[in-house]
PDB file of C-alpha atoms in Angstrom:
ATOM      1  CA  UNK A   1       0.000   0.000   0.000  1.00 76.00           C
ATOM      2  CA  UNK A   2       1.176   3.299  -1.103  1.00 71.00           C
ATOM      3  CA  UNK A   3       2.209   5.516   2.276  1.00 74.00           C
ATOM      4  CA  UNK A   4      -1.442   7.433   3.874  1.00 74.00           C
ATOM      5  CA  UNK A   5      -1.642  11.143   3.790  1.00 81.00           C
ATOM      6  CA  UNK A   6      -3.497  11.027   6.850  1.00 76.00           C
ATOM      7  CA  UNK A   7      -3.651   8.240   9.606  1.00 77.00           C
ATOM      8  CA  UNK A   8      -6.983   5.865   9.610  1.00 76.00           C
ATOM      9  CA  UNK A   9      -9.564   7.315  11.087  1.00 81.00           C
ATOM     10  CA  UNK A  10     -11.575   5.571  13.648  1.00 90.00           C
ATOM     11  CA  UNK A  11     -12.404   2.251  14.137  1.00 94.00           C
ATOM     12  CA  UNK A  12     -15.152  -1.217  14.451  1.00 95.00           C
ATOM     13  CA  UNK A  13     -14.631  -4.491  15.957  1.00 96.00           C
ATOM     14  CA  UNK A  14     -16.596  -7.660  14.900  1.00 97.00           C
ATOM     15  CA  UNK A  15     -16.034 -11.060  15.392  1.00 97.00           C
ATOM     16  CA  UNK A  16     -14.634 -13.243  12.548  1.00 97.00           C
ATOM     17  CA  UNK A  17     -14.348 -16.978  13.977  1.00 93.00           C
ATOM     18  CA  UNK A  18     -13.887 -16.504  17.287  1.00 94.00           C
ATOM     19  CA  UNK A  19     -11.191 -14.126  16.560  1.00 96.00           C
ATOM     20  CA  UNK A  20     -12.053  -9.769  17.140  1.00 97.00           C
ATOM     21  CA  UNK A  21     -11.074  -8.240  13.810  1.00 95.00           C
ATOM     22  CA  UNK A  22     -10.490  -4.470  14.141  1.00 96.00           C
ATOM     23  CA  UNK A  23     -11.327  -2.049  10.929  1.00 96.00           C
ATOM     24  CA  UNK A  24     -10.254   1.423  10.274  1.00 95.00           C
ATOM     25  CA  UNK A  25     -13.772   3.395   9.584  1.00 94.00           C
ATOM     26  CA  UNK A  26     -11.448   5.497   7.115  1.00 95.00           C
ATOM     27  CA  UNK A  27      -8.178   5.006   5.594  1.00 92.00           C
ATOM     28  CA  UNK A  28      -6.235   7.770   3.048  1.00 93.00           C
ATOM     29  CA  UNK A  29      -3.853   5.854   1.163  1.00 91.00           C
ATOM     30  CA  UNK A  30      -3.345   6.236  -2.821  1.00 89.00           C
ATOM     31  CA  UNK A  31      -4.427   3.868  -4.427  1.00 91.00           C
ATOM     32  CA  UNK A  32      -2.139   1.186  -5.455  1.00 91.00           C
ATOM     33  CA  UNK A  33      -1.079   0.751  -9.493  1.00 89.00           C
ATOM     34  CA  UNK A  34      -2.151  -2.053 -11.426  1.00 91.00           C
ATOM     35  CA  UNK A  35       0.781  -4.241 -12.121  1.00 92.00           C
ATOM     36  CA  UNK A  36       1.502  -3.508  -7.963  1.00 92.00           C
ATOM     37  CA  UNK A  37      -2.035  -5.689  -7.645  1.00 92.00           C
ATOM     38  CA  UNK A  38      -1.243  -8.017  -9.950  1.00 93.00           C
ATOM     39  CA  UNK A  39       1.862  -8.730  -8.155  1.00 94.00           C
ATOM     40  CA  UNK A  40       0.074  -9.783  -5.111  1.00 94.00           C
ATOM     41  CA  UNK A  41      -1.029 -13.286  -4.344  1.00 95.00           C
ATOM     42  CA  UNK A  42      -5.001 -14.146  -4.762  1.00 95.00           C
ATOM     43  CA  UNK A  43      -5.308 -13.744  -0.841  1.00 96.00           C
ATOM     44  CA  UNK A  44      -3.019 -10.671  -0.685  1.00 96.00           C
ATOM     45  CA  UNK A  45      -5.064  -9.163  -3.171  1.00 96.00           C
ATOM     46  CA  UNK A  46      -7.785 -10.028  -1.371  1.00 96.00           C
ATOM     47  CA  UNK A  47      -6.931  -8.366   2.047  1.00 96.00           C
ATOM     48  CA  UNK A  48      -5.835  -5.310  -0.018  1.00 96.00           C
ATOM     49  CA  UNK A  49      -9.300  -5.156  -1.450  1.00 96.00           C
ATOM     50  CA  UNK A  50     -10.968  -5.360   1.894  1.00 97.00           C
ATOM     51  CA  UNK A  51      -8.953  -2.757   2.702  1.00 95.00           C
ATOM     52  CA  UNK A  52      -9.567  -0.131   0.394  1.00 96.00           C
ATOM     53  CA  UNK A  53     -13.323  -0.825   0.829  1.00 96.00           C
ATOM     54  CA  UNK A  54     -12.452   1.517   3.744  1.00 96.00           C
ATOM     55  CA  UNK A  55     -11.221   4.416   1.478  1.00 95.00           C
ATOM     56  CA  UNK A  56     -12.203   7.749   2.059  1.00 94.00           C
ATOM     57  CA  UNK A  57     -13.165   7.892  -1.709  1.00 94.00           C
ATOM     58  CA  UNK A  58     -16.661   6.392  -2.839  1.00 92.00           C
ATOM     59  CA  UNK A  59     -15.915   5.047  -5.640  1.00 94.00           C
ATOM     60  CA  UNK A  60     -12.464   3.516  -4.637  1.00 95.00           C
ATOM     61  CA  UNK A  61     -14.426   1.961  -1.975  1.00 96.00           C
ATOM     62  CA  UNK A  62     -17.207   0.303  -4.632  1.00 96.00           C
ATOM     63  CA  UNK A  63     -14.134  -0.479  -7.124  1.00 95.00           C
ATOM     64  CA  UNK A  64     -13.230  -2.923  -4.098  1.00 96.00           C
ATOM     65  CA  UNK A  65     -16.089  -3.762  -2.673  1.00 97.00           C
ATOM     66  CA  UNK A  66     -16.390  -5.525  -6.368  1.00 97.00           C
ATOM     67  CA  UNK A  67     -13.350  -7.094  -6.461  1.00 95.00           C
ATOM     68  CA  UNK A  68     -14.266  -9.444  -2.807  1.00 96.00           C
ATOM     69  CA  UNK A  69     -18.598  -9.767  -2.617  1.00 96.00           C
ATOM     70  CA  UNK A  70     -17.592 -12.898  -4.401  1.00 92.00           C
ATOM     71  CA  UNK A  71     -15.369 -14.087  -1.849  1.00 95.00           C
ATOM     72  CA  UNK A  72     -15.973 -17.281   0.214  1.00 94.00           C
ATOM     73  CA  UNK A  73     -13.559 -15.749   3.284  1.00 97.00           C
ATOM     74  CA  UNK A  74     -15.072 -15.338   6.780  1.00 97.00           C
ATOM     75  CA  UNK A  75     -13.091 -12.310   6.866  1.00 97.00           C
ATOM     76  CA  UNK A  76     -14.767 -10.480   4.392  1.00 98.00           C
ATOM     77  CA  UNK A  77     -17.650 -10.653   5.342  1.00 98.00           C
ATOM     78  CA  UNK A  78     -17.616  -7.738   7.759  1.00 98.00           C
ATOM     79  CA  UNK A  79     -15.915  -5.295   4.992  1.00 97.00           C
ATOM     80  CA  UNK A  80     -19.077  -5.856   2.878  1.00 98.00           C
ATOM     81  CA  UNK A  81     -21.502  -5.761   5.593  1.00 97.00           C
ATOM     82  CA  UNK A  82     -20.118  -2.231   7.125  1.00 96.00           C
ATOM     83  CA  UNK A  83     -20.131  -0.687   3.734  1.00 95.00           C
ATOM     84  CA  UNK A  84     -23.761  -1.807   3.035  1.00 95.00           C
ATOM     85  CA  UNK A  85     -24.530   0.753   6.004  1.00 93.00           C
ATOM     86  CA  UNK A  86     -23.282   3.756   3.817  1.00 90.00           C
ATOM     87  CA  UNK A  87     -24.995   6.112   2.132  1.00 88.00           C
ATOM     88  CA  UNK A  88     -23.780   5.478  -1.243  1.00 91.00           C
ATOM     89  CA  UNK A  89     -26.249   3.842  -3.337  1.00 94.00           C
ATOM     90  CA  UNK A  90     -24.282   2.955  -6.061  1.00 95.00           C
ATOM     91  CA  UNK A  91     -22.059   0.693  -3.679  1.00 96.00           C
ATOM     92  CA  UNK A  92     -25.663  -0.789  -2.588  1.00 96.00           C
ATOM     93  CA  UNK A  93     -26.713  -1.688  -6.252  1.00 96.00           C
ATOM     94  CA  UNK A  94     -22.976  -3.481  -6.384  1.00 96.00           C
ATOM     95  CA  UNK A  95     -23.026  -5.251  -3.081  1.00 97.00           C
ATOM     96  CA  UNK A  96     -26.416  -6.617  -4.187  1.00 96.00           C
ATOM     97  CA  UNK A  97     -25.019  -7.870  -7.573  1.00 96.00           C
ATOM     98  CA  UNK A  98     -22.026  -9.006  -6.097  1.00 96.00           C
ATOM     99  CA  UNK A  99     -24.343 -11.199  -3.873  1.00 97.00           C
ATOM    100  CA  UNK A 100     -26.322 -13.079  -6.275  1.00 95.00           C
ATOM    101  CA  UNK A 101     -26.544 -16.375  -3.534  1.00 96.00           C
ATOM    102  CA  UNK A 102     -27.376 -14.390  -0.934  1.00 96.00           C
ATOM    103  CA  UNK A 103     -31.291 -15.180  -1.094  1.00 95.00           C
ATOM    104  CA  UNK A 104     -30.603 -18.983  -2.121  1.00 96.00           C
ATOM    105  CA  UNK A 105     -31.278 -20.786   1.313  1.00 95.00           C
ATOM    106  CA  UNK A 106     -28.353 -22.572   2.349  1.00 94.00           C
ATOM    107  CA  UNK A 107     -26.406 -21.549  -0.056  1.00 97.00           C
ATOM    108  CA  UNK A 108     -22.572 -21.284   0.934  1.00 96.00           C
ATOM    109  CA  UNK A 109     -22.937 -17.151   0.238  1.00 97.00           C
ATOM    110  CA  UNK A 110     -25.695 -17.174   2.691  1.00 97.00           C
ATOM    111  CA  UNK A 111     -24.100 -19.380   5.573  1.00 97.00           C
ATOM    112  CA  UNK A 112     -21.154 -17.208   4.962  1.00 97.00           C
ATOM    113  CA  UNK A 113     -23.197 -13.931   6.357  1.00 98.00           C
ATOM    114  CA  UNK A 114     -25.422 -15.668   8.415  1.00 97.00           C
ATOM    115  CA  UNK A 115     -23.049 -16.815  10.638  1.00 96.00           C
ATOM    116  CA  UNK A 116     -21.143 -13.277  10.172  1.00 97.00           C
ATOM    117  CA  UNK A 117     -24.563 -11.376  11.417  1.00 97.00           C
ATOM    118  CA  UNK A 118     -25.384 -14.186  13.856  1.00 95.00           C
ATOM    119  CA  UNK A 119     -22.044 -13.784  16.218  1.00 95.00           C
ATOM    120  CA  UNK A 120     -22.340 -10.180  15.272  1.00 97.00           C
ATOM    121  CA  UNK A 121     -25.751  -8.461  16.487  1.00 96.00           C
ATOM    122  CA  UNK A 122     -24.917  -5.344  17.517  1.00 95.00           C
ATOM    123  CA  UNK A 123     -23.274  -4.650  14.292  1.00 97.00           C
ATOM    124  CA  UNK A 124     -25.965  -5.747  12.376  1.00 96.00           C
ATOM    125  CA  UNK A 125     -28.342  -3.686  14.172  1.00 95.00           C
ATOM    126  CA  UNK A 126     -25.872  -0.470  13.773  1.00 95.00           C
ATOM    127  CA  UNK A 127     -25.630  -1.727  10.358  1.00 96.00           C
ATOM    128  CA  UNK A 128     -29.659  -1.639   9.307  1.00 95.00           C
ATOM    129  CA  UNK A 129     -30.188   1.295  11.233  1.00 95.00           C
ATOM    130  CA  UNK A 130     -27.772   3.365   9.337  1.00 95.00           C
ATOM    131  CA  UNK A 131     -29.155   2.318   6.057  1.00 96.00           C
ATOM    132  CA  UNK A 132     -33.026   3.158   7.224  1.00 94.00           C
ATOM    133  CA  UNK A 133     -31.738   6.244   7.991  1.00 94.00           C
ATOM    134  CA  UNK A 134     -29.746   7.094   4.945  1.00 94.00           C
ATOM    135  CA  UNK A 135     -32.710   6.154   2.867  1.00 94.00           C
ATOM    136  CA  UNK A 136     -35.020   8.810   4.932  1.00 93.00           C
ATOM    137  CA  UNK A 137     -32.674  11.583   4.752  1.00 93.00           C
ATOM    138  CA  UNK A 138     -31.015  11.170   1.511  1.00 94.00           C
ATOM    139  CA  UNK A 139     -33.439   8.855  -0.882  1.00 95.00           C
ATOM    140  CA  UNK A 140     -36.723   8.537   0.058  1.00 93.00           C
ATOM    141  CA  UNK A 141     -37.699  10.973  -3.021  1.00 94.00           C
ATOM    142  CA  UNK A 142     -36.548   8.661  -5.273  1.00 96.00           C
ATOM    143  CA  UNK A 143     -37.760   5.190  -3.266  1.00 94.00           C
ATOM    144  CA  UNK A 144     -40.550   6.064  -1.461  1.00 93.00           C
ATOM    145  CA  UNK A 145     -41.281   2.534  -0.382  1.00 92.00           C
ATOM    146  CA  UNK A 146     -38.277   1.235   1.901  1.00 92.00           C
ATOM    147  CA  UNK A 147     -38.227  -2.315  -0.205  1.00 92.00           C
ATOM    148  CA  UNK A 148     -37.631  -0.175  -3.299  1.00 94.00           C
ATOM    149  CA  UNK A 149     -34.421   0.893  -1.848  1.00 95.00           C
ATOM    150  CA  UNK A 150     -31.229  -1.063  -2.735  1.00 96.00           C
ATOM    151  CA  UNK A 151     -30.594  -1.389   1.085  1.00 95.00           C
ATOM    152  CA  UNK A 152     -34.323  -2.360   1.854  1.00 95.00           C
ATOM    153  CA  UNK A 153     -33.645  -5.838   0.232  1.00 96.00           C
ATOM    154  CA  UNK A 154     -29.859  -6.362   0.902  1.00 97.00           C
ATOM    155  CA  UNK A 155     -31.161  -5.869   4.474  1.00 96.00           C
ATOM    156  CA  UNK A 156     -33.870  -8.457   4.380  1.00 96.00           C
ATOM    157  CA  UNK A 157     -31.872 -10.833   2.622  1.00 97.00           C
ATOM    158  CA  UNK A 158     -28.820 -10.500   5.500  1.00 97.00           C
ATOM    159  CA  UNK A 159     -31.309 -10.575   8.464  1.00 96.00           C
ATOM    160  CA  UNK A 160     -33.249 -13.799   6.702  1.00 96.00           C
ATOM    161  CA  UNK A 161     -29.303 -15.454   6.496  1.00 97.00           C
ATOM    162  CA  UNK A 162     -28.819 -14.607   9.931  1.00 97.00           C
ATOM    163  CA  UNK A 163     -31.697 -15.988  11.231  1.00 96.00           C
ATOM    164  CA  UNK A 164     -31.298 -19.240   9.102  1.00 95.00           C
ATOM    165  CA  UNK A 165     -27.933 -19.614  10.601  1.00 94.00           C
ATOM    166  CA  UNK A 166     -29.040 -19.694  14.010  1.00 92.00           C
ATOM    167  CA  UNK A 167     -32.265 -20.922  14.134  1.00 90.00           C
ATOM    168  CA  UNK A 168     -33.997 -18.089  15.571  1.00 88.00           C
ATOM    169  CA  UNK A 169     -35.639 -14.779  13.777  1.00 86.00           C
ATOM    170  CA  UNK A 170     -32.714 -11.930  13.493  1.00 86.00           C
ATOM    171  CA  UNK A 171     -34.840  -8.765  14.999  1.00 83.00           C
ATOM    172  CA  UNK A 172     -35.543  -6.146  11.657  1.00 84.00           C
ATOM    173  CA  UNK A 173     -33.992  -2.732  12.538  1.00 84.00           C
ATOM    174  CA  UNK A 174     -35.575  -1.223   9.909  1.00 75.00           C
ATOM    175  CA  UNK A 175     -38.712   0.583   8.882  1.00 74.00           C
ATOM    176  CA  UNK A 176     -42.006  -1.585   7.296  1.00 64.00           C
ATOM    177  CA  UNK A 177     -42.301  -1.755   3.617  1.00 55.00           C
ATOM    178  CA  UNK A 178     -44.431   1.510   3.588  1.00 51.00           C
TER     179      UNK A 178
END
């Protein structure tokens, strides 16, 4: 990674595993060349993906978020999950396509996040709140209705993996389908 121009700013903790994972909220790095990527192993690339999903740049941050929703790591999982709660909609819209087993039951993509959201509750709830609320202030001219929203099904779809994974209905944090 190219040298920051600022340090990271702030911080999350989830739990990957068993194991706490912190995450810079921001980081202000360049962004890395091409043939530097390439140069990387798959799993190096990977974690320098995850990374970048943290970028104080929107569209560095979907760029990334691209290159890992396919990912069968545990530890991306809460990269993809913490930039669902943002308020760009564009990243949304790729998170979503970059998801595509997400709403197959027992698929491996949906074990994957269910058990992510499952050991992770308080996150989750963080997590839908901030995208209810991001769709109020900054979208609901354009979606009125919540499940017209990008987040409104990404949401549904992550709380119905979590409660598949552990047997028990994941409470909704998020408003009715009004």
């Amino acid at each position: 990674m190219p040298d920051a121009t600022m340090p990271p700013v702030g911080a999350f903790q989830v739990e990957v595993q068993g194991e706490t994972l912190t995450i810079p909220s921001r980081i202000y790095n360049a962004v890395p060349s091409s043939e530097s990527v390439r140069a990387l192993t798959a799993t190096q690339q990977t974690i320098l993906h995850c990374l970048y999903t943290r970028h104080h740049d929107g569209r560095v941050r979907q760029h990334h978020v691209e290159q890992v929703t396919g990912s069968n790591e545990p530890w991306v999982a809460p990269f993809v999950v913490q930039l669902a709660g943002e308020y760009v909609v564009e990243i949304l819209e790729a998170i979503s396509r970059g998801l595509p087993d997400l709403t197959v039951p027992h698929s491996a993509q949906r074990r994957l996040y269910g058990e992510f959201l499952a050991r992770n509750p308080a996150f989750f709830a963080r997590t839908q709140r901030r995208v209810a609320s991001y769709w109020s202030c900054y979208y609901r001219w354009k979606y009125p209705w919540f499940d017209e929203y990008p987040g409104g099904p990404l949401m549904e779809a992550l709380r119905t993996a979590a409660s598949e994974h552990s047997g028990r209905v994941t409470p909704r944090h998020t408003p009715p389908a009004w």
